[in-house]
Coordinates of C-alpha atoms and ligand atoms in Angstrom, one line a residue:
X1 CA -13.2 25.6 -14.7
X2 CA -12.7 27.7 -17.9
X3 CA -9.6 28.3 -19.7
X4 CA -8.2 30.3 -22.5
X5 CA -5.1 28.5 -22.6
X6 CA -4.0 27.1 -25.1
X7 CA -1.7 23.9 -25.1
X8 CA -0.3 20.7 -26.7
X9 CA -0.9 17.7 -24.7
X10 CA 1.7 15.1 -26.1
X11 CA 0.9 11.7 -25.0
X12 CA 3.4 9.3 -25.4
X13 CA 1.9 5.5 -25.2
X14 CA -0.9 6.8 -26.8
X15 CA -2.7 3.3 -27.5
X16 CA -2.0 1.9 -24.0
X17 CA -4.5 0.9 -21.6
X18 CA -4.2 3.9 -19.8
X19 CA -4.7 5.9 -22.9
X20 CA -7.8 3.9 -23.7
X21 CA -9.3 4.1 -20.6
X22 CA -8.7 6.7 -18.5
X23 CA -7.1 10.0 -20.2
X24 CA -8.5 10.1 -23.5
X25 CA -11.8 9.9 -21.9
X26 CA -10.9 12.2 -20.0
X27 CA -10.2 14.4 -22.7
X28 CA -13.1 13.7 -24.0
X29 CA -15.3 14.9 -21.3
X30 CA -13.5 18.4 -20.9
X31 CA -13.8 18.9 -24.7
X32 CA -17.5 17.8 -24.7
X33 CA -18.3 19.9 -21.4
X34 CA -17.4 23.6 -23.3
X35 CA -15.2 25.5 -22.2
X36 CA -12.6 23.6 -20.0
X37 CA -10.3 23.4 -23.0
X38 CA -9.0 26.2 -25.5
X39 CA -9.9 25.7 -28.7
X40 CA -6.6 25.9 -30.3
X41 CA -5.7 22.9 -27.9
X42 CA -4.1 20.3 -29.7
X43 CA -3.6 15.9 -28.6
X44 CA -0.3 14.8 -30.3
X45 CA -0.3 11.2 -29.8
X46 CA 3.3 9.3 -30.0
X47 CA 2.4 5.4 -30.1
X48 CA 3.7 2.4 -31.3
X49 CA 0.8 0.4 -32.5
X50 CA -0.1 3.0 -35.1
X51 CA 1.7 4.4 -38.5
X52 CA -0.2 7.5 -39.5
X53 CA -3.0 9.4 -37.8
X54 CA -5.7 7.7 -40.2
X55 CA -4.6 4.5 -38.8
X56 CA -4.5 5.8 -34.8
X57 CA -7.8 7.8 -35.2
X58 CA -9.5 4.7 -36.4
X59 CA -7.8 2.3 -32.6
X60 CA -9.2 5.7 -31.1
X61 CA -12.5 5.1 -32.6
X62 CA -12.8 1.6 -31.9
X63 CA -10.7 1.4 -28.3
X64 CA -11.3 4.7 -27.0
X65 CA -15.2 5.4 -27.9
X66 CA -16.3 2.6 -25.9
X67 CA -15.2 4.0 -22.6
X68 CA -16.9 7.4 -22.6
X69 CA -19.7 8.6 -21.4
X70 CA -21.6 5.7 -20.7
X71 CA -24.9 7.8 -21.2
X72 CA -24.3 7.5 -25.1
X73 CA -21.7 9.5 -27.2
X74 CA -22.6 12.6 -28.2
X75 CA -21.6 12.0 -32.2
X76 CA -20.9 15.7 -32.6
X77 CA -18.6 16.3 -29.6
X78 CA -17.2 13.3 -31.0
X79 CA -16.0 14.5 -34.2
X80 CA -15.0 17.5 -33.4
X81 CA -12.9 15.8 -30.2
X82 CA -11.2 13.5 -33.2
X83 CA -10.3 16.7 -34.8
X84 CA -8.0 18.1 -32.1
X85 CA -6.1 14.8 -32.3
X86 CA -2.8 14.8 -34.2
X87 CA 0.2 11.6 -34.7
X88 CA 3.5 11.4 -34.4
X89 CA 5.3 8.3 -35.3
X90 CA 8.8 7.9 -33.7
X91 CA 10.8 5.5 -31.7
X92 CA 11.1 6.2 -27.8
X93 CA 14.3 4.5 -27.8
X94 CA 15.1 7.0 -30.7
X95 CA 16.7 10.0 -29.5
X96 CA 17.4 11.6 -33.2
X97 CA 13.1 11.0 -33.7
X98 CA 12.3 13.4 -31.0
X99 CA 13.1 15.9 -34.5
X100 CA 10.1 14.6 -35.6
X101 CA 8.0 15.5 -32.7
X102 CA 9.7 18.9 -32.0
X103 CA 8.8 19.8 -36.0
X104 CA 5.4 19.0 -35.5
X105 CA 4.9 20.7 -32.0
X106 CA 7.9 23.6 -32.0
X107 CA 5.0 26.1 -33.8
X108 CA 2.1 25.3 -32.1
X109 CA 0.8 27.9 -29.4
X110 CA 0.9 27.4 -25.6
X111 CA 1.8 25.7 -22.6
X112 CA 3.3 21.8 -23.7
X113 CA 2.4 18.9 -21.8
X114 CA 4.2 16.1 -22.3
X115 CA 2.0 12.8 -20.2
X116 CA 4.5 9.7 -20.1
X117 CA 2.0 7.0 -19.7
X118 CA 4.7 4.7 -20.7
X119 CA 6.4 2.2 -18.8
X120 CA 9.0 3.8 -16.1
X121 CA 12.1 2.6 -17.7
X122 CA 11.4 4.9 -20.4
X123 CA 11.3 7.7 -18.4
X124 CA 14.7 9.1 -18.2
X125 CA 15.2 8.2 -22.0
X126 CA 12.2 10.4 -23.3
X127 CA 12.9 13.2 -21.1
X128 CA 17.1 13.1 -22.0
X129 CA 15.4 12.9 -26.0
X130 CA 13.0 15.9 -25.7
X131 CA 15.6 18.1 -23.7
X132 CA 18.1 16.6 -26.6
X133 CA 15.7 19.1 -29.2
X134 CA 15.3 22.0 -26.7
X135 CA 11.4 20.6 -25.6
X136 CA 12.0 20.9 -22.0
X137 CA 11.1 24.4 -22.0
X138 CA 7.7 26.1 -21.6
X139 CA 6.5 22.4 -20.7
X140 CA 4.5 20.6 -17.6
X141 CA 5.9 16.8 -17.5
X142 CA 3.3 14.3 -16.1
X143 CA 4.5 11.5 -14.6
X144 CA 2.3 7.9 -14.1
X145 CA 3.1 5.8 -11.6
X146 CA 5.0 3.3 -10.5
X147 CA 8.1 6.1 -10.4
X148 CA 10.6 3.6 -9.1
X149 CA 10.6 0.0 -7.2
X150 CA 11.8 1.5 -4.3
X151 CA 13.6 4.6 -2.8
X152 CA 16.7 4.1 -4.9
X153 CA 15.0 3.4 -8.1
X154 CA 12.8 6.4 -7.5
X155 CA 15.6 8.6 -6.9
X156 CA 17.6 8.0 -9.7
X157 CA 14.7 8.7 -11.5
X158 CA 13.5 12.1 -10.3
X159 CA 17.5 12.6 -10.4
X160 CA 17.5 12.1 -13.9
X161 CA 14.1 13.9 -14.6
X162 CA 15.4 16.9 -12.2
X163 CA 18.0 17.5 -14.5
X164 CA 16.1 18.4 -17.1
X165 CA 12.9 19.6 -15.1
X166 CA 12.6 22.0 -12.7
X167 CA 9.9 20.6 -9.6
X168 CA 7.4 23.3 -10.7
X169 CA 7.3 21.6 -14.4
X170 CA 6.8 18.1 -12.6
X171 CA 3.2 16.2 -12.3
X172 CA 3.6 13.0 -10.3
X173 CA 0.1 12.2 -10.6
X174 CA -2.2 9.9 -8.5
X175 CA -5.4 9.5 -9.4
X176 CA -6.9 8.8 -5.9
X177 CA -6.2 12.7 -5.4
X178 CA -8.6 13.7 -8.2
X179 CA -11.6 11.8 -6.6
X180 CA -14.0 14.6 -5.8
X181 CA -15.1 13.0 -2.2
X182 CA -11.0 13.5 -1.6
X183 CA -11.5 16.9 -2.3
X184 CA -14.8 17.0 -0.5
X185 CA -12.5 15.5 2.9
X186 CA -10.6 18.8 2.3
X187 CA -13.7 21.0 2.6
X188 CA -15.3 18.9 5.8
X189 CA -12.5 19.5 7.6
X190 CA -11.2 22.8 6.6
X191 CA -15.1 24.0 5.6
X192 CA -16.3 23.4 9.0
X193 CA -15.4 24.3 12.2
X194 CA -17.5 21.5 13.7
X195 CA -15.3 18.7 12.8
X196 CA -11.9 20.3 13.8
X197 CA -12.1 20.1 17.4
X198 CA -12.6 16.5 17.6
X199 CA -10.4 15.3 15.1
X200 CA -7.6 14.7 17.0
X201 CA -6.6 11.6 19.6
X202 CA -8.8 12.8 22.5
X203 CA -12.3 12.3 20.3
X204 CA -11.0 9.2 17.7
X205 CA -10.2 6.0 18.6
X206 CA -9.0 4.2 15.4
X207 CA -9.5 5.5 11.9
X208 CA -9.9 2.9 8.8
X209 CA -8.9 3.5 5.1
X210 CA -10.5 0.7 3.4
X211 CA -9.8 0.4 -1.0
X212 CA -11.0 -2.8 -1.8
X213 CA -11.0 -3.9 -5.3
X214 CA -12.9 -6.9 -6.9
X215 CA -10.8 -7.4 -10.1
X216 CA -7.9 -9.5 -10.7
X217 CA -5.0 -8.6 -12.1
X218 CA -6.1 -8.6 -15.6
X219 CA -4.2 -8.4 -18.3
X220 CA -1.3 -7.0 -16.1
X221 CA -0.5 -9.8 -14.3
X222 CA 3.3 -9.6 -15.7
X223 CA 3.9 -5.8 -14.3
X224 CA 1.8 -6.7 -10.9
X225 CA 3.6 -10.1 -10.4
X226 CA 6.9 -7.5 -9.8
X227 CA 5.3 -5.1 -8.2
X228 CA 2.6 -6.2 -5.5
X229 CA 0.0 -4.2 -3.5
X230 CA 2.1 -2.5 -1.6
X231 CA 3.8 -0.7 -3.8
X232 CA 1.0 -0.2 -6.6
X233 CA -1.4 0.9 -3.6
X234 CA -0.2 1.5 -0.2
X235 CA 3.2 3.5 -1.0
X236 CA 0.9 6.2 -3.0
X237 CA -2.6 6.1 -2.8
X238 CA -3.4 5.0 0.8
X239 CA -0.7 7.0 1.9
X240 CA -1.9 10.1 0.6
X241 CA -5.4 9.2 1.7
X242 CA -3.8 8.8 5.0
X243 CA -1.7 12.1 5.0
X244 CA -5.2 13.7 4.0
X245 CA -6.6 12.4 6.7
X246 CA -4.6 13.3 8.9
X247 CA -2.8 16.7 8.0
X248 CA -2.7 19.4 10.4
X249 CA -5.4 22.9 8.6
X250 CA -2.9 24.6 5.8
X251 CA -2.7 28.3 5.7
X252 CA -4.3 28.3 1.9
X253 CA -5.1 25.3 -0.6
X254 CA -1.7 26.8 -3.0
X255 CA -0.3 23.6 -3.5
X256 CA 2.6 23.6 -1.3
X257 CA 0.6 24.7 1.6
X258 CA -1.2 21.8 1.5
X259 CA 1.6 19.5 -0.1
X260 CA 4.0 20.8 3.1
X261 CA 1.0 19.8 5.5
X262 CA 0.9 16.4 3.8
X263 CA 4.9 15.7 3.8
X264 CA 4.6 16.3 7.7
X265 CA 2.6 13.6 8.5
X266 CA 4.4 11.3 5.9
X267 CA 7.3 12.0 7.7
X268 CA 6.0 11.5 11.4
X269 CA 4.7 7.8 10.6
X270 CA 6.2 5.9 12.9
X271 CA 8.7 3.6 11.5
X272 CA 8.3 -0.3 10.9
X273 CA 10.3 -2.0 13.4
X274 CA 11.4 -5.1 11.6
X275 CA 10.2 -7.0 14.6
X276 CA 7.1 -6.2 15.2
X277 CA 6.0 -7.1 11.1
X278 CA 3.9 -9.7 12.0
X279 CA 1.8 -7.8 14.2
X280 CA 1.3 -4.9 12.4
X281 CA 1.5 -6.0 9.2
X282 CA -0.3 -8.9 7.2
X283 CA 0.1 -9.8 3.1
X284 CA -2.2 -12.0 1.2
X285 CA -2.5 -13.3 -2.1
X286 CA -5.9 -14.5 -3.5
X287 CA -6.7 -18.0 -4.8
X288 CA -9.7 -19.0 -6.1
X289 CA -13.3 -18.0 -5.1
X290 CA -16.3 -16.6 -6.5
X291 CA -17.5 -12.9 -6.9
X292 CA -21.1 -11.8 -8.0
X293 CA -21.6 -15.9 -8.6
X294 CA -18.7 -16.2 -11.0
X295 CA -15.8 -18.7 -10.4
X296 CA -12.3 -16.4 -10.8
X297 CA -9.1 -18.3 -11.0
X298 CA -6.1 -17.9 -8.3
X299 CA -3.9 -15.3 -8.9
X300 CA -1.0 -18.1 -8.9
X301 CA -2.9 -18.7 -12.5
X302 CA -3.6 -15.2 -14.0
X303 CA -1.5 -14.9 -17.3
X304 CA 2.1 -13.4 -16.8
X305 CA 2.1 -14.5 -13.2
X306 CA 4.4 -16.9 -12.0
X307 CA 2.6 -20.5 -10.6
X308 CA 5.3 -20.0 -7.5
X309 CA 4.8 -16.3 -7.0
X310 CA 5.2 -14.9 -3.5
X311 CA 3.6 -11.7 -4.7
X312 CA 1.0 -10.3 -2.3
X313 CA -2.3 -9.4 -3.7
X314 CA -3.6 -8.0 -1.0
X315 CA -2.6 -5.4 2.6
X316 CA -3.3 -4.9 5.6
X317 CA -1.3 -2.4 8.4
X318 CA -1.7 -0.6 11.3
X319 CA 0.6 2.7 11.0
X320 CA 0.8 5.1 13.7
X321 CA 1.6 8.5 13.1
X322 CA 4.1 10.4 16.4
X323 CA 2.7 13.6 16.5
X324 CA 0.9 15.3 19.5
X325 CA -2.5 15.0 17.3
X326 CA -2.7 11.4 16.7
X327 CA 0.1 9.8 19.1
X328 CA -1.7 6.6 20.0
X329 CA -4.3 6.4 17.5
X330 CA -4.5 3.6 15.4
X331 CA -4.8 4.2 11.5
X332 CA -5.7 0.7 9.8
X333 CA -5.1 0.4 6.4
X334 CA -5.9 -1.9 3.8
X335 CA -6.5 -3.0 -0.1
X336 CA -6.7 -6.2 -2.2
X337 CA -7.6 -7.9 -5.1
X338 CA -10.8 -9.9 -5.7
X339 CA -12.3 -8.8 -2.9
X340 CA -16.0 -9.1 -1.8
X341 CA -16.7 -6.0 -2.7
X342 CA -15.6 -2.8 -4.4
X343 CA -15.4 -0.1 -2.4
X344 CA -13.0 3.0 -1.0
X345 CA -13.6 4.2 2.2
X346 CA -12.2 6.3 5.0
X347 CA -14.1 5.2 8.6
X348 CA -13.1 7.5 11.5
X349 CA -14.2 5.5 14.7
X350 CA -15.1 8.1 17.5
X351 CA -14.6 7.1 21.1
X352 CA -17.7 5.7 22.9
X353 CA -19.2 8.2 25.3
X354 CA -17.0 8.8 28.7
X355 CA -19.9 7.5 31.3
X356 CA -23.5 6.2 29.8
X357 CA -26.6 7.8 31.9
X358 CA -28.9 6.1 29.1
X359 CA -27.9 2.8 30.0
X360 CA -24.9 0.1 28.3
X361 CA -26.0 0.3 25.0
X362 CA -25.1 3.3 24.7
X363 CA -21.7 2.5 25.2
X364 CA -21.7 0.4 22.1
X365 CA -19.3 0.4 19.4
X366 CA -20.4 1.6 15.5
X367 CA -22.8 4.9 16.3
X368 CA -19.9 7.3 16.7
X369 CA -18.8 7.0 13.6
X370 CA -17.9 8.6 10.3
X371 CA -17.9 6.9 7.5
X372 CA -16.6 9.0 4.3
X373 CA -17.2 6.4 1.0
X374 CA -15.0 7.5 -1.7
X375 CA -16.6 4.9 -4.1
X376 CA -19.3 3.5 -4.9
X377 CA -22.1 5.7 -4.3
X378 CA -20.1 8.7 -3.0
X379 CA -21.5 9.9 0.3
X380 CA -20.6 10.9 3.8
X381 CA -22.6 9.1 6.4
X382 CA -21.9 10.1 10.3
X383 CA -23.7 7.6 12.4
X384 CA -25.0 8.4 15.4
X385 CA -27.1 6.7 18.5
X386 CA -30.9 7.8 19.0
X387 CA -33.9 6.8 20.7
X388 CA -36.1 4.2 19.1
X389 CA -39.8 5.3 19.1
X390 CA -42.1 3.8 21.9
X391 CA -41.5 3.3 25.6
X392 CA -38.0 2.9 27.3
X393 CA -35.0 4.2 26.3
X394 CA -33.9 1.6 23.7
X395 CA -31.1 2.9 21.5
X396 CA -29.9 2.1 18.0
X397 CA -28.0 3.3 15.7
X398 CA -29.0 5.9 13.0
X399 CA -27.6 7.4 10.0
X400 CA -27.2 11.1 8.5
X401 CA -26.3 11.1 4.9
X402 CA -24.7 13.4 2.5
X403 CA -24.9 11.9 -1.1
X404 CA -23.4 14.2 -3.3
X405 CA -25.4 13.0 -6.2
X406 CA -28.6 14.2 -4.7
X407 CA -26.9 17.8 -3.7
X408 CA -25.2 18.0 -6.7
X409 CA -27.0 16.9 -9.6
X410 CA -24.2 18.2 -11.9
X411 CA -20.7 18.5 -12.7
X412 CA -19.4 15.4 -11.1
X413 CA -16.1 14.9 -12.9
X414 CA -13.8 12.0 -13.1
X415 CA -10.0 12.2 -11.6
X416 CA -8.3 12.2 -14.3
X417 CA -10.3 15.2 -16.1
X418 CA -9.6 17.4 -13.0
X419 CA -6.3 16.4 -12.8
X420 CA -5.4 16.9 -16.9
X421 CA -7.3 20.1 -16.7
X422 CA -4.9 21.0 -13.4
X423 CA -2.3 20.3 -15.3
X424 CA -3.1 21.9 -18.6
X425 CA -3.7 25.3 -16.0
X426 CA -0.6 25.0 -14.0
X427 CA -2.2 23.4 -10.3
X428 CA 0.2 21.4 -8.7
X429 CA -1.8 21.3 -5.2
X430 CA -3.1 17.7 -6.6
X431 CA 0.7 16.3 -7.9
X432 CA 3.0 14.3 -5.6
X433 CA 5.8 16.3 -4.2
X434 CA 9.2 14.3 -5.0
X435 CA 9.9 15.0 -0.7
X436 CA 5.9 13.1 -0.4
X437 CA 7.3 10.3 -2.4
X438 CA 10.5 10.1 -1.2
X439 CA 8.5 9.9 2.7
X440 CA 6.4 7.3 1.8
X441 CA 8.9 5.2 0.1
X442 CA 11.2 5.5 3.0
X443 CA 8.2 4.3 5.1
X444 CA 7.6 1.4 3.4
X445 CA 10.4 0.0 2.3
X446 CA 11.6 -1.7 5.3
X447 CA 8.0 -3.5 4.9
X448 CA 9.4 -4.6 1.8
X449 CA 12.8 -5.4 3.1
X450 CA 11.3 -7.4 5.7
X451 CA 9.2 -9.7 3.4
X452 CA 11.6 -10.6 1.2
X453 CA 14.2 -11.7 3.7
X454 CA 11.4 -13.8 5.5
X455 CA 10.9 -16.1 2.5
X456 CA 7.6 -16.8 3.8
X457 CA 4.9 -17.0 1.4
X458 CA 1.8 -14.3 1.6
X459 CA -1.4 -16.0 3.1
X460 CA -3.8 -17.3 1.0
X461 CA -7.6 -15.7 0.9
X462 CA -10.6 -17.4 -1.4
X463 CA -11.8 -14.6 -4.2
X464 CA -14.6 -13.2 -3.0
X465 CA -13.3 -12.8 0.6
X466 CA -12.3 -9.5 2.9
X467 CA -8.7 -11.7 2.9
X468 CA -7.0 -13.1 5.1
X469 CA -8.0 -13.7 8.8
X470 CA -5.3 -12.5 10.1
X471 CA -6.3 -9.2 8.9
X472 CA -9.2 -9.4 11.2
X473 CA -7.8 -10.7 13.8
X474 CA -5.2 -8.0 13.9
X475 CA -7.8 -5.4 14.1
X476 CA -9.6 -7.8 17.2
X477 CA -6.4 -7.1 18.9
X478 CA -7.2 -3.5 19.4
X479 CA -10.4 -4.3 20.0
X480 CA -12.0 -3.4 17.0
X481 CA -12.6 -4.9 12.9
X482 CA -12.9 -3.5 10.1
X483 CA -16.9 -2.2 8.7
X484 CA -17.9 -4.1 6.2
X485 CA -21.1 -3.2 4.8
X486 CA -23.3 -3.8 2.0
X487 CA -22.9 -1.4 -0.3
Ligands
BG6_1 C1 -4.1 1.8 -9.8 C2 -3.5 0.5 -9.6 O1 -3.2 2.9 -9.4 O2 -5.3 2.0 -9.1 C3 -4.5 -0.6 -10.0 O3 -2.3 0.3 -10.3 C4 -5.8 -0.4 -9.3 O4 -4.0 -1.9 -9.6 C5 -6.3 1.0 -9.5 O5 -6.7 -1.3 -9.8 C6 -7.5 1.3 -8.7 O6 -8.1 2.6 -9.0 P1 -9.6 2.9 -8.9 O7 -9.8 4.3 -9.2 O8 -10.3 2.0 -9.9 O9 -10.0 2.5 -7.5

């Protein structure tokens, strides 16, 4: 991935957490790797907690370093990655600063990003202030998410930001589509002809999307206590999973192809009857457990939550999706916080063969399976039934693995380095249409709408749990439940 591009990469909230962790590491890497960034590139950063750059450069060095490469920094890379970085100090709620930042940008060469990893609500007010000095030209804006609480909130704001931006200048990132294995989904099933055919309703009885997370809120407990799993996970990055999962072949991988594929199934999910909630739908919130042998507090308790909160913590559905491909098939999704384990994964559960001649146990459920692990570990494992050695024809289940560590010894890169570099290059196949987002917002948000006129408080789940039973027990319904294995 080599460019000659140059750009300017303005990030505003430049010593947020994001910032810390994720895309100046990311950064990092590209600059480190050779080649992925232009020389000329510059970093503007436009952050609060700093006056001048010899002040920001010294939070990057102490924040910033400690999150890459955990192999050991590579001191020279280093220094020269610190060079690239510039300040600007203004005020976002400022409009007459943005002068600031257009003198120090307007003669710098290239493509200008502008990455708002800044809390929504100052969204519209950036983008009104850098149109204000003429910066909404020649410029990609990235967007982080949450964009919006719900369909109306979201609207107004790509409203406000499709004033001022055409589509094609939009990013709407989501970081679960810069995971390599997602990308590696894309070539199994478009790569091979031998999964094709029987990925469809008449092979596949139930698919699974599994991301299971064991950390708390942290030190967000105050933005999650308003937000909840649904809408920080399910209404973007299981539902993309999902619409991955399930897309019908594009014509290319140009990134409406594959974003038009994507905003089809989106739209055929079969809506939420308001009725039916408790069966297909089940919220939890965690209380006190223990994970890895440590004792973690209830989220009732986390800082910035409040003691009565109703907020769920963790998800679980079954969606349906009306098309002629997966009519009937059951897609059961799920997340959470504090967990028993960490782990992303997409199960597709093949149906059991039509008549056994080897006998009933090779009827049995788990060997047609695929199992595609986003993380840990990143492999695709398809399990199959064979013959175990000696007399009779005793069957159990066996496993062929793809790790891609062991095929691919190099270039593994992290989602948000292939999704700046996409952005720095113009790729918008990886970006959230606003027509996805709008979808999977309308989807949801009778889910939503449901819970909060139930009053009735999310189930409890001990840390260190798969949740709530009656996430189980919904899967047991269809005769099924969910794979949990040791990772
Ligand atoms: C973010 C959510 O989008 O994804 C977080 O806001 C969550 O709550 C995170 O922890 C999970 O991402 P990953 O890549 O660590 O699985």
């Amino acid at each position: 991935m080599q460019t000659d591009s140059s750009f300017t990469f303005v990030l505003f909230g430049g010593t947020g957490d994001l910032s810390m962790r994720k895309i100046l590491p990311a950064l990092f890497e590209a600059h480190r790797a050779g080649g992925m960034l232009a020389d000329s590139g510059k970093i503007v950063a436009v952050a609060r907690h700093a006056t001048d750059r010899g002040e920001y450069i010294q939070w990057v060095n102490e924040h910033v370093k400690p999150h890459v490469s955990k192999n050991g920094v590579d001191e020279s890379a280093w220094a020269s990655f610190l060079e690239r970085i510039e300040f600007v100090n203004i005020d976002l709620g400022k409009a007459e600063d943005f002068v600031h930042l257009r003198d120090a940008i307007q003669d710098l060469p290239g493509i200008r990003v502008f990455y708002l990893a800044t809390g929504p609500s100052l969204f519209v007010p950036i983008c009104h202030a850098l149109a204000s000095v003429g910066l909404n030209a020649n410029s990609r804006i990235v967007l982080e998410k949450p964009l919006g609480y719900d369909l109306k909130s979201s609207n107004a704001i790509n409203d406000a930001v499709g004033e001022i931006f055409a589509e094609e200048q939009i990013y709407r990132i989501d970081h679960y589509l810069g995971k390599e294995p997602v990308q590696n989904l894309l070539a199994l099933r478009f790569g091979n002809a031998l999964f094709e055919p029987l990925w469809r309703r008449e092979w596949v009885e139930s698919i699974q999307i599994t991301i299971a997370e064991e950390l708390g809120v942290e030190a967000r407990g105050d933005f999650y206590d308003n937000t909840g799993a649904l809408r920080d996970m399910v209404q973007n990055h299981l539902l993309q999973l999902l619409s991955i999962v399930a897309m019908e072949p594009p014509h290319s991988m140009d990134s409406d192809s594959v974003r038009d594929e994507k905003l089809r199934v989106l739209r055929a999910l079969k809506p939420i009857d308001p009725r039916d909630i408790g069966k297909v739908a089940v919220r939890g919130q965690y209380h006190s457990g223990v994970i890895r042998g440590t004792a973690v507090p209830a989220y009732a308790t986390e800082p910035g939550v409040k003691p009565e909160s109703a907020t769920e913590t963790f998800v679980a559905l079954k969606v349906e999706i009306e098309n002629w491909r997966w009519a009937g098939v059951p897609f059961f999704l799920r997340t959470g916080k504090r967990l028993a384990d960490r782990v992303a994964e997409i199960v597709v559960n093949f149906r059991a063969v039509p008549h056994s001649a080897l006998g009933a146990s090779a009827l049995r459920a788990g060997a047609n399976r695929l199992v595609i692990r986003l993380q840990p570990n990143e492999t695709i494992r398809l399990y199959c039934l064979a013959k175990q050695p000696g007399e009779g024809m005793n069957l159990a289940s066996v496993h062929l693995d793809l790790a891609f560590d062991q095929f691919f010894r190099e270039g593994q890169m992290e989602a948000y380095q292939r999704l700046l570099l996409d952005v720095i290059n113009g790729r918008l196949a990886l970006f959230v249409r606003r027509d996805e987002q709008e979808a999977a917002w309308r989807w949801v948000e009778p889910i939503l709408n449901e819970w909060k006129a139930s009053n009735k408080p999310p189930k409890p789940y001990a840390s260190g749990t798969w949740g709530p039973a009656a996430s189980s027990a919904m899967l047991a319904q269809h005769g099924t439940c969910w794979l949990e294995e040791e990772n």
